Structure formats: structure tokens, C-alpha cells
XYZ file of C-alpha atoms in Angstrom:
569
model
C 0.000 0.000 0.000
C 1.597 3.212 -1.179
C 0.758 6.706 0.179
C 2.089 9.764 -1.652
C 1.853 13.092 0.179
C 1.934 16.396 -1.718
C 0.651 19.961 -1.263
C -1.120 22.400 -3.531
C -3.000 25.683 -3.568
C -6.257 25.055 -5.466
C -8.925 22.963 -3.775
C -11.427 23.339 -6.609
C -8.936 22.301 -9.279
C -8.049 19.117 -7.415
C -11.743 18.242 -6.930
C -12.398 18.646 -10.653
C -9.596 16.169 -11.359
C -10.757 13.644 -8.752
C -14.336 13.587 -10.041
C -13.408 13.730 -13.703
C -14.331 10.678 -15.817
C -13.986 11.935 -19.398
C -10.518 11.498 -20.905
C -9.209 9.384 -18.018
C -10.069 5.743 -18.535
C -9.078 4.726 -15.001
C -11.587 7.107 -13.372
C -14.825 5.181 -12.761
C -17.698 6.080 -10.445
C -15.988 8.815 -8.355
C -17.581 9.201 -4.915
C -16.813 9.894 -1.266
C -15.989 6.929 0.934
C -15.405 9.066 4.049
C -15.261 12.693 5.158
C -14.849 14.786 8.287
C -18.640 15.234 8.163
C -20.584 12.073 7.190
C -23.432 14.252 5.891
C -21.257 16.248 3.490
C -22.901 16.506 0.021
C -21.106 14.266 -2.511
C -20.933 15.533 -6.141
C -20.506 11.905 -7.195
C -23.827 10.855 -5.672
C -25.895 14.010 -5.210
C -26.737 15.750 -8.531
C -27.408 18.975 -6.618
C -23.951 19.075 -5.017
C -21.325 21.193 -6.780
C -17.547 21.282 -6.721
C -17.637 24.930 -5.719
C -19.758 24.228 -2.650
C -17.578 21.271 -1.623
C -14.406 23.341 -2.062
C -15.892 26.229 -0.063
C -16.767 23.832 2.750
C -13.253 22.412 2.875
C -11.673 25.886 2.651
C -13.824 27.442 5.386
C -11.108 27.780 8.028
C -8.503 28.710 5.414
C -10.628 31.573 4.120
C -11.225 32.727 7.678
C -7.517 33.524 8.001
C -7.565 35.838 4.975
C -4.069 37.018 4.046
C -2.546 34.927 6.847
C -3.673 31.675 5.256
C -0.918 29.342 4.005
C -0.367 29.576 0.254
C -0.185 25.810 -0.220
C -3.084 24.911 1.995
C -4.254 21.763 0.168
C -2.922 18.486 1.565
C -3.258 15.622 -0.924
C -2.399 11.971 -0.383
C -3.363 9.170 -2.780
C -3.213 5.736 -1.125
C -2.896 2.818 -3.537
C -2.870 -0.948 -3.076
C -0.179 -3.014 -4.768
C -0.778 -4.876 -8.050
C -2.350 -8.248 -7.286
C -3.968 -7.138 -4.020
C -7.638 -7.865 -3.492
C -10.133 -5.048 -4.075
C -11.041 -3.289 -0.837
C -14.619 -2.290 -0.053
C -15.663 1.333 0.490
C -15.904 0.613 4.216
C -12.346 -0.731 4.297
C -11.073 2.284 2.378
C -12.894 4.564 4.839
C -10.994 2.889 7.679
C -7.709 3.288 5.787
C -8.460 6.991 5.253
C -9.137 7.704 8.924
C -6.061 5.801 10.078
C -3.712 7.569 7.663
C -5.158 10.992 8.525
C -4.780 10.279 12.236
C -1.229 8.960 11.858
C -0.076 11.996 9.883
C -1.518 14.517 12.345
C -4.058 15.927 9.886
C -7.054 14.567 11.791
C -6.039 12.862 15.059
C -8.609 10.554 16.638
C -11.054 12.410 18.900
C -9.803 15.878 17.894
C -12.880 18.025 17.224
C -10.673 20.911 16.051
C -8.977 18.865 13.322
C -8.628 19.885 9.671
C -11.482 19.344 7.273
C -10.969 16.428 4.899
C -12.546 14.034 2.406
C -11.595 10.674 0.870
C -12.540 10.191 -2.810
C -12.525 6.855 -4.608
C -12.571 6.858 -8.388
C -10.789 3.570 -9.120
C -10.826 0.080 -7.594
C -7.252 0.183 -6.312
C -6.877 3.559 -4.617
C -8.385 6.554 -2.868
C -7.388 10.219 -2.669
C -7.249 11.979 0.685
C -7.767 15.737 0.506
C -7.499 18.056 3.512
C -7.080 21.781 4.060
C -4.224 22.705 6.382
C -5.980 24.995 8.849
C -7.722 23.656 11.953
C -11.001 24.915 13.410
C -9.018 26.804 16.067
C -7.175 28.578 13.196
C -3.862 26.852 13.952
C -1.804 24.672 11.638
C -1.823 20.886 12.091
C 1.263 19.150 13.427
C 2.056 17.056 10.393
C 5.852 17.003 10.438
C 7.216 13.975 8.516
C 3.702 13.167 7.381
C 4.953 11.122 4.434
C 7.042 8.863 6.657
C 4.241 8.519 9.181
C 1.780 7.619 6.419
C 4.179 4.948 5.157
C 4.531 3.463 8.648
C 0.769 3.297 9.138
C 0.295 1.679 5.727
C 2.746 -1.077 6.672
C 0.511 -1.860 9.679
C -2.652 -1.754 7.567
C -1.153 -4.138 4.986
C -0.536 -6.726 7.675
C -3.982 -6.398 9.215
C -5.861 -6.515 5.890
C -3.775 -9.320 4.389
C -2.341 -7.158 1.606
C 1.047 -7.362 -0.041
C 3.714 -6.275 2.430
C 5.831 -3.559 0.841
C 9.389 -2.801 1.899
C 10.331 -0.359 4.610
C 12.136 2.752 3.413
C 15.270 4.208 4.970
C 15.139 7.795 3.741
C 17.680 7.308 0.945
C 15.273 6.927 -1.976
C 14.830 9.586 -4.622
C 11.934 11.980 -4.199
C 8.787 10.531 -5.720
C 6.937 12.546 -8.384
C 3.902 14.387 -7.070
C 0.385 13.559 -8.214
C 0.352 16.784 -10.204
C 3.542 15.735 -12.002
C 2.059 12.348 -12.847
C -1.170 13.901 -14.112
C 0.841 16.241 -16.320
C 2.860 13.329 -17.712
C -0.361 11.467 -18.527
C -1.796 14.561 -20.188
C 1.319 15.042 -22.334
C 1.609 11.345 -23.181
C 5.054 11.052 -21.558
C 6.324 7.626 -20.548
C 7.345 9.058 -17.172
C 7.264 12.364 -15.298
C 9.776 15.105 -16.063
C 11.458 14.505 -12.707
C 11.988 10.814 -13.526
C 13.140 11.465 -17.083
C 15.623 14.104 -15.938
C 16.999 11.720 -13.302
C 17.703 9.194 -16.056
C 19.368 11.873 -18.207
C 21.659 12.895 -15.342
C 22.616 9.301 -14.571
C 23.436 8.639 -18.226
C 25.593 11.764 -18.406
C 27.369 10.801 -15.191
C 28.143 7.201 -16.227
C 31.918 7.079 -16.597
C 32.326 10.860 -16.924
C 35.954 11.706 -16.171
C 35.327 15.168 -14.755
C 32.769 17.913 -14.234
C 33.256 19.435 -17.690
C 32.557 16.116 -19.406
C 29.506 15.569 -17.218
C 27.931 18.892 -18.207
C 28.883 18.431 -21.873
C 27.220 15.038 -21.963
C 24.197 16.344 -20.098
C 23.788 19.086 -22.703
C 24.128 16.473 -25.439
C 21.181 14.659 -23.862
C 19.063 17.650 -24.863
C 18.605 18.883 -21.290
C 18.525 22.548 -20.290
C 21.150 23.346 -17.642
C 21.300 26.230 -15.184
C 24.392 26.546 -13.006
C 24.434 28.337 -9.656
C 27.618 30.420 -9.646
C 29.264 32.166 -6.671
C 30.657 35.729 -6.973
C 34.093 34.100 -7.239
C 32.979 32.300 -10.376
C 32.908 28.876 -8.747
C 29.966 26.654 -9.643
C 28.025 25.828 -6.473
C 25.254 23.728 -7.916
C 23.100 23.036 -10.953
C 19.502 22.593 -12.029
C 18.063 20.892 -15.088
C 14.837 21.218 -17.075
C 13.328 19.448 -20.028
C 12.946 21.446 -23.214
C 9.313 22.515 -23.555
C 8.404 21.720 -19.936
C 7.067 25.017 -18.636
C 4.761 26.313 -15.920
C 1.695 28.496 -16.416
C 3.895 31.577 -16.611
C 5.816 30.046 -19.511
C 8.979 29.548 -17.459
C 11.061 26.348 -17.523
C 10.409 23.961 -14.630
C 13.785 23.436 -12.994
C 14.910 20.592 -10.740
C 18.127 20.823 -8.763
C 20.295 17.712 -8.714
C 19.496 17.034 -5.058
C 15.766 17.174 -5.852
C 16.224 14.418 -8.411
C 18.092 12.087 -6.045
C 20.211 12.506 -2.882
C 23.405 11.465 -4.680
C 22.971 13.785 -7.678
C 23.825 17.071 -5.993
C 26.980 18.659 -7.408
C 29.068 18.110 -4.229
C 28.157 14.394 -4.225
C 28.927 14.089 -7.916
C 32.304 15.782 -7.405
C 33.190 13.098 -4.868
C 33.123 10.570 -7.699
C 35.464 12.675 -9.824
C 37.864 13.294 -6.944
C 38.195 9.630 -6.012
C 40.555 8.598 -8.810
C 43.971 6.978 -8.753
C 46.390 5.869 -11.443
C 45.444 2.369 -12.471
C 46.736 0.817 -15.699
C 44.579 -1.556 -17.691
C 44.979 -5.217 -16.759
C 47.644 -6.815 -19.012
C 45.181 -9.452 -20.232
C 42.944 -6.749 -21.631
C 45.849 -5.042 -23.343
C 46.550 -8.302 -25.172
C 43.229 -7.979 -26.998
C 45.028 -5.920 -29.579
C 43.047 -7.249 -32.531
C 39.668 -6.640 -30.924
C 37.435 -3.639 -31.582
C 37.158 -0.834 -29.036
C 33.690 -1.960 -27.795
C 35.007 -5.512 -27.294
C 38.049 -4.268 -25.367
C 35.863 -2.015 -23.212
C 33.519 -4.868 -22.335
C 36.404 -7.156 -21.404
C 37.708 -4.418 -19.133
C 34.232 -4.088 -17.581
C 34.131 -7.850 -16.986
C 37.502 -7.616 -15.253
C 36.259 -4.799 -13.016
C 32.927 -6.528 -12.300
C 34.775 -9.669 -11.252
C 36.690 -7.633 -8.674
C 33.495 -5.946 -7.482
C 31.840 -9.321 -7.003
C 34.389 -10.220 -4.348
C 33.494 -7.079 -2.358
C 30.036 -8.410 -1.531
C 31.432 -11.405 0.310
C 34.201 -9.490 2.094
C 33.895 -7.641 5.403
C 34.417 -4.129 4.032
C 30.930 -2.604 3.707
C 32.332 0.774 2.671
C 34.118 -0.780 -0.304
C 30.979 -2.703 -1.278
C 28.872 0.473 -1.127
C 31.290 2.127 -3.549
C 31.174 -0.840 -5.921
C 27.384 -0.498 -6.071
C 27.769 3.011 -7.494
C 30.273 1.785 -10.065
C 28.025 -1.111 -11.107
C 25.197 1.355 -11.677
C 27.409 3.418 -13.973
C 28.458 0.353 -15.985
C 24.832 -0.691 -16.503
C 24.015 2.867 -17.632
C 26.986 2.842 -20.002
C 25.989 -0.521 -21.503
C 22.445 0.769 -22.023
C 23.740 3.811 -23.895
C 25.833 1.727 -26.293
C 23.371 -1.070 -27.092
C 20.469 -1.420 -29.502
C 16.993 -2.912 -29.732
C 15.603 -5.221 -27.037
C 18.977 -5.343 -25.274
C 18.981 -1.576 -24.838
C 15.360 -1.550 -23.643
C 16.056 -4.133 -20.945
C 19.321 -2.480 -19.904
C 17.603 0.864 -19.456
C 15.016 -0.765 -17.212
C 17.800 -2.486 -15.281
C 19.578 0.865 -14.830
C 16.410 2.548 -13.542
C 15.847 -0.193 -10.963
C 19.470 -0.551 -9.875
C 19.741 3.195 -9.309
C 17.771 2.609 -6.087
C 20.205 -0.123 -5.040
C 23.186 2.257 -5.198
C 22.103 4.318 -2.173
C 22.082 3.416 1.506
C 23.313 4.949 4.752
C 26.628 3.088 4.466
C 29.392 5.489 3.510
C 31.083 4.555 0.246
C 34.859 4.514 -0.070
C 34.853 6.277 -3.413
C 38.318 5.062 -4.431
C 36.915 1.532 -4.620
C 34.617 2.441 -7.519
C 37.384 3.717 -9.787
C 37.853 0.537 -11.827
C 34.144 0.300 -12.604
C 33.870 4.024 -13.375
C 36.815 3.724 -15.749
C 35.149 0.707 -17.353
C 31.973 2.754 -17.833
C 34.064 5.562 -19.340
C 35.653 3.168 -21.821
C 32.294 1.652 -22.778
C 30.773 5.063 -23.488
C 33.782 6.350 -25.425
C 34.342 3.148 -27.405
C 31.052 3.631 -29.234
C 28.062 1.391 -29.776
C 28.309 -2.387 -29.889
C 26.472 -3.838 -32.854
C 25.115 -6.770 -30.890
C 26.489 -9.435 -33.215
C 29.798 -11.140 -33.838
C 32.546 -10.305 -31.359
C 30.599 -7.259 -30.102
C 27.645 -9.445 -29.180
C 29.826 -12.105 -27.569
C 31.685 -9.539 -25.459
C 28.400 -7.920 -24.392
C 26.953 -11.307 -23.437
C 30.112 -12.064 -21.453
C 29.910 -8.904 -19.366
C 26.142 -9.257 -18.889
C 26.575 -12.818 -17.641
C 28.964 -11.527 -14.993
C 26.839 -8.460 -14.218
C 23.821 -10.670 -13.470
C 25.810 -12.557 -10.864
C 27.215 -9.317 -9.453
C 23.788 -7.687 -9.132
C 22.327 -10.798 -7.483
C 25.219 -10.709 -5.012
C 24.461 -7.033 -4.395
C 20.832 -7.938 -3.640
C 21.950 -10.535 -1.099
C 24.375 -8.039 0.437
C 21.571 -5.504 0.880
C 19.159 -8.116 2.257
C 21.701 -9.234 4.854
C 21.876 -5.655 6.120
C 18.140 -5.056 6.224
C 18.056 -2.794 3.151
C 14.716 -4.099 1.922
C 14.023 -1.572 -0.828
C 17.553 -1.775 -2.218
C 17.507 -5.574 -2.208
C 14.224 -5.658 -4.087
C 15.478 -3.062 -6.589
C 18.604 -5.123 -7.270
C 16.502 -8.241 -7.832
C 14.337 -6.345 -10.316
C 17.468 -5.111 -12.073
C 18.755 -8.692 -12.282
C 15.524 -9.756 -13.991
C 16.026 -7.152 -16.712
C 19.719 -8.016 -17.026
C 18.756 -11.647 -17.654
C 16.391 -10.539 -20.404
C 19.144 -8.359 -21.914
C 21.556 -11.294 -21.758
C 19.104 -13.625 -23.493
C 18.530 -11.089 -26.265
C 22.275 -10.572 -26.719
C 23.631 -14.086 -26.238
C 21.297 -15.857 -28.673
C 23.271 -14.952 -31.798
C 26.854 -15.651 -30.594
C 25.774 -18.866 -28.863
C 24.069 -20.034 -32.057
C 27.262 -19.334 -34.006
C 29.346 -21.194 -31.435
C 26.994 -24.173 -31.445
C 27.148 -24.363 -35.216
C 30.943 -24.150 -35.103
C 31.078 -26.899 -32.492
C 28.792 -29.112 -34.555
C 31.152 -28.798 -37.550
C 34.205 -29.908 -35.576
C 35.763 -33.172 -36.780
C 34.663 -36.212 -34.766
C 38.198 -36.661 -33.446
C 38.262 -33.105 -32.082
C 34.875 -33.535 -30.417
C 36.046 -36.755 -28.751
C 39.197 -34.971 -27.575
C 37.184 -32.128 -26.000
C 34.799 -34.590 -24.376
C 37.776 -36.401 -22.866
C 39.125 -33.081 -21.587
C 35.828 -32.368 -19.831
C 35.736 -35.854 -18.280
C 39.268 -35.432 -16.974
C 38.760 -31.904 -15.615
C 35.155 -32.097 -14.410
C 34.217 -35.774 -14.010
C 31.210 -34.977 -11.794
C 29.729 -32.637 -14.434
C 30.755 -34.342 -17.669
C 27.510 -36.210 -18.328
C 25.320 -33.199 -17.542
C 27.419 -30.974 -19.788
C 27.233 -33.426 -22.695
C 23.421 -33.529 -22.336
C 22.952 -29.740 -22.368
C 22.095 -27.791 -25.515
C 25.137 -25.607 -24.852
C 27.599 -28.486 -25.202
C 28.436 -27.666 -28.815
C 29.196 -24.043 -27.849
C 31.453 -25.250 -25.036
C 33.244 -27.583 -27.448
C 33.777 -24.615 -29.784
C 35.402 -22.530 -27.050
C 37.591 -25.426 -25.958
C 38.666 -25.841 -29.574
C 39.619 -22.157 -29.753
C 41.490 -22.421 -26.460
C 43.548 -25.308 -27.829
C 44.281 -23.305 -30.979
C 45.502 -20.440 -28.821
C 47.937 -22.773 -27.072
C 46.088 -22.955 -23.759
C 45.794 -25.992 -21.496
C 42.045 -26.587 -21.913
C 41.777 -28.892 -18.880
C 43.465 -26.330 -16.638
C 41.167 -23.587 -17.944
C 38.078 -25.714 -17.278
C 39.216 -26.494 -13.740
C 39.824 -22.819 -13.021
C 36.508 -21.744 -14.567
C 34.532 -24.281 -12.549
C 36.298 -23.333 -9.311
C 35.630 -19.602 -9.555
C 32.050 -19.817 -8.259
C 29.391 -22.451 -7.707
C 27.636 -23.903 -10.741
C 24.723 -25.856 -9.250
C 22.297 -22.916 -9.496
C 23.050 -22.286 -13.194
C 20.273 -22.949 -15.700
C 22.937 -23.960 -18.218
C 26.337 -24.897 -16.801
C 27.803 -25.127 -20.280
C 26.830 -21.519 -21.093
C 28.291 -20.301 -17.809
C 31.539 -22.093 -18.581
C 31.599 -20.645 -22.110
C 31.705 -17.097 -20.738
C 34.036 -17.925 -17.864
C 36.489 -19.533 -20.247
C 36.439 -16.503 -22.495
C 36.870 -14.202 -19.508
C 39.825 -16.203 -18.160
C 41.667 -16.808 -21.431
C 40.413 -13.967 -23.653
C 39.919 -16.397 -26.510
C 38.195 -14.725 -29.440
C 34.993 -16.648 -30.007
C 34.045 -18.082 -33.422
C 31.473 -16.058 -35.303
C 31.128 -18.154 -38.452
C 29.339 -21.443 -38.985
C 31.654 -22.856 -41.649
C 34.070 -25.687 -40.996
C 36.905 -24.761 -38.593
C 40.549 -25.126 -39.450
C 42.695 -27.896 -38.035
C 44.091 -27.278 -34.515
C 47.579 -25.869 -34.235
C 50.469 -28.183 -33.439
C 52.207 -28.177 -30.089
C 55.011 -26.107 -31.570
C 52.651 -23.320 -32.600
C 53.237 -20.010 -30.843
C 50.962 -19.180 -27.918
C 48.611 -16.276 -28.454
C 45.982 -14.903 -26.135
C 43.638 -14.083 -28.997
C 42.842 -15.954 -32.159
C 41.158 -14.375 -35.140
C 39.501 -17.265 -36.955
C 38.780 -16.827 -40.647
C 37.080 -20.242 -40.955
C 38.235 -20.858 -44.544
C 39.266 -24.295 -45.721
C 42.990 -24.468 -46.370
C 42.550 -26.047 -49.794
C 40.496 -23.192 -51.154
C 42.295 -19.825 -51.495
C 40.402 -16.606 -50.929
C 39.103 -14.971 -54.083
C 40.297 -11.467 -54.699
């Protein structure tokens, strides 16, 4: 059950929206389920009742104050059940309304001087509480932290009414859009509110940005209006952003400061990311990918960094783990920016969800996020990955590892009682899986076809290698649909001069395999990550393996041409 407190200045305007049925498909049969006065005329039931009369009744004590009345005197709080919850009766919603109003201090139980209020229901799954913030004794209600208090009361109501139990907040979430912002988004046909869209723009611009100048340049490239707050000395103290065309009634842009978008998006918090950098050369194994494209190299680097981050969630250093969460979020954002089609759609959803998992009250040791931030920087600056061939294989590799990393992050949060963050990470993992499936299908199909075309002798040799290295898994691996792809990677490892049995043993020992849907697929990506073998992208017959005297190379570019047939020019 979700309450959402906001304030406004026009009682009549809000009533018109609540009782409106034309143009809003979800509004059906609007009517009062409760009110401060049970005999109050209801425009939804009484044809003689008018919005003006109802608004005047609610505003009575506000109008009595004249010029001393608060400007934003309308208190508004929709309360919504979760998807899948049973439909509550009007009587149950009336009870919910009174309990929330009492808990927030708007209308305490037994207080005959309390604010005037109504509860309107115009849809099966929610009600709208409306109150005016002046009491009968002309004082203001004590409603400090009303949003938090409403949330707490709703958690109790969920338990008592047998509804879905939502997660407790900890005060680190981004500010939710107001009802007015959501109504405006619906009216304009936007997929989300301006506040939410701007938050995504800022996160995309921040992903891997090396410094403040790059951040603002990339933010401008996103098509966002930027207003900087500058001190007399010329130093930039803060910033605000607005969407082009998003204006108020006066025709002025509607600005949101970074801190209003999310607690970690204020300029001082962003600068902490830029300041926490140290010299760190690329891992030598990544440098050896000299023949690979820039997107492939960047994704291998990201896999290297994600592998290091994964270890943080099982270590005892919570501050390091909190920093890795921020870096993981930037990598997911960077991957979303450089992907296409269904993969990009799922990655964007994953980034939106994981953004919540990056914030908690645990202080992050910013230096620990540098490797992941640099990986995000390289992904963004290397350009888009086409999603096929080596680009697709490298993307699938890093996504396979990111899924495991995000699941580990969810467990880390859950162990520390961070319920909202744990749930957000799990949701992100779901979208990462979908992105992986969309990306991995093509390279895995190519690898399977390559493996199927291997000579029978080579296939028997690779099967023997698996039996020797992983005797307890050999039969299961041979029965999986991914066996041919695994045979293809083992074949490439042999060509590159690697000890295939040793690679398999190392890959299997890195992390448990029992929970994998396809052990062979997991091993395919682990083997590539360990040995940096370039995966086959053609389905034609492979060349013969190299002899023992062949030079060792960490990458193999396979042309897949038969040796007896020269290339036509």
C-alpha cells in the first residue's frame, strides 16, 4: 500500500480532477468513501452538489484567516494498493483513510478541532485523501514527517488486511513525483514524469564521466537545459536541469536541482566521484586484446572490473561494497547507452531499478569504484556495440557476470536489512537476464554451429578433456544444448595454445555452478573471460588445430576458410 503526500493551492482544481471521468479511462464512479462530516454533500452521488460548494466547505477555516492563510493549503495523499492485491470495499477504504489521517496529524482521533478532509474513490485500487491545512481553532496541524508517518501506518494496515507487504524505506530513496507531475505526464503522453526522465538523463551523463566538464557536456548532449548556480568568485556551487518545452503556467522552464532528483545527484556528491581517482593501468590481459574492436576491449575491461566488485560483496568491508554499487550502476548505464533494440530496452530498465540499489546509509569509499567508473568511461567512449559477432559475444560475457554481481548485491543488501535496495537489485537482475538472453542468442548459435562442424576426433578430444577436468559434471554438460558451444570454445582455447583442462578447472572453481540454468553456457563465458579467446562467429568448418610447436597467443582471429580453397580477390 503506497501513500504519496503532496501539497497544492487550489482545492477546486483538485476536486475537478478527482471527479473527472472523461478522458481518463481509469476514473470510474468517483464518490466519497469518508469525510470529516458524514453528511457532506457528494458531487458523485448528489446531482445537486457542486464542486464549488464542496471546495468552499473544505476551505472554510482557510478563508477565515484571509491574508494569513498558508499559500499551499491543500494536503493531498493518494493511497494505492499493490498490483495483485484484493479489491477493498468502500468501508475498508474509509478505515484506511481515517487511520492515515490520524497517523499523519491531519485529523487525530477524537480531535474536534482537526482539519477538514474528504476521501474520494474513483478507481478500484486507490483513494485520494484531501485536507485543508488549517484547523477549526485557526492553527496549523502538526504534520511534520507526514509522508514517513503515512508509510509506517500503511505497513501496519497491509498486515492487518492481508495485503502485499511492501518494503520499509530508509530515507535514501529519490523523491517521488507528485500527483500533479504524474497527471501532467499522462496529459502530455510522456512515458514518465519530467522529474523521472531528468533523473535518467543525469545518470546517463554521469556514467563514466571523467570530470565535471565532461559531465555537463554530456548532459547538454542529452538535450537537457542546464542552469548553473555560480558564486561571486565564479565557482559553480550547484546546478539545475529542465526538459525542453516543460514550462509552468507563466511560460517559465520547470527546474529541478540535482538534489531534488536524487540525494546522490547534488553537485558536491557528484564531485566526490570525480575526486576519487587513482592511477590504475589496464589489466595486461585486456591489453593483449590488440586485434579486438574498441567496444570488445571495453567490455572485457568491464568484466575484469565486475569480477573484482563481485568479491566485495562477500568481504567484510561494507564501505568498499557500497562504492562498488555506485560503479556497477554506472556500468549498466553505459551498456544501455551503447546497445540497440531489445537489449537496450532491458538495460535501461535495469539501470532505472538498480539506481535505487546504489544508495544506503553506508558510507562509500569512493576510491573503490574507480575501476568500474573507468570501465563505464571506456564503454561510453568506445562507441556502440552492434550486438552481433565479437561485439555481441563480449556484451553477453559482461552481462553474464553483471547478473551474478547484481544478485550478489541484492543478497548483500538483504543481509543488512536494506529491503528496498535488495528488491530493486533483484528487479534489475531480472532485466539483465532478459538483456543477456537477447544478446547471447546470436553468438551462442554461431558457437553451437561451429562446435557441430568440428571433426569427430576433435569432439572426442574435447569430451575427454571435460571428463578429466570435471568428471562430476561431464555427463550433464554433454546432455545440455550448450555443449556444442562449449566444445567450440575449448577448440579455440587449444588453438591459442592454452591448457584446456586447466582452464576448465579454473573456470569451474571460480564460483558455484549448481544454481546455473545452463552450466555449459556459464563455462563458455568464464572460459572466455579467463583466457580472452576470441569466439568463433562463423558457422563454416573450422581449421585444423595448431600443433604443439605453434606459438601461444591470447587471442585468435579465426577466418574459418578451408585451407585447400584460397580466398578470391
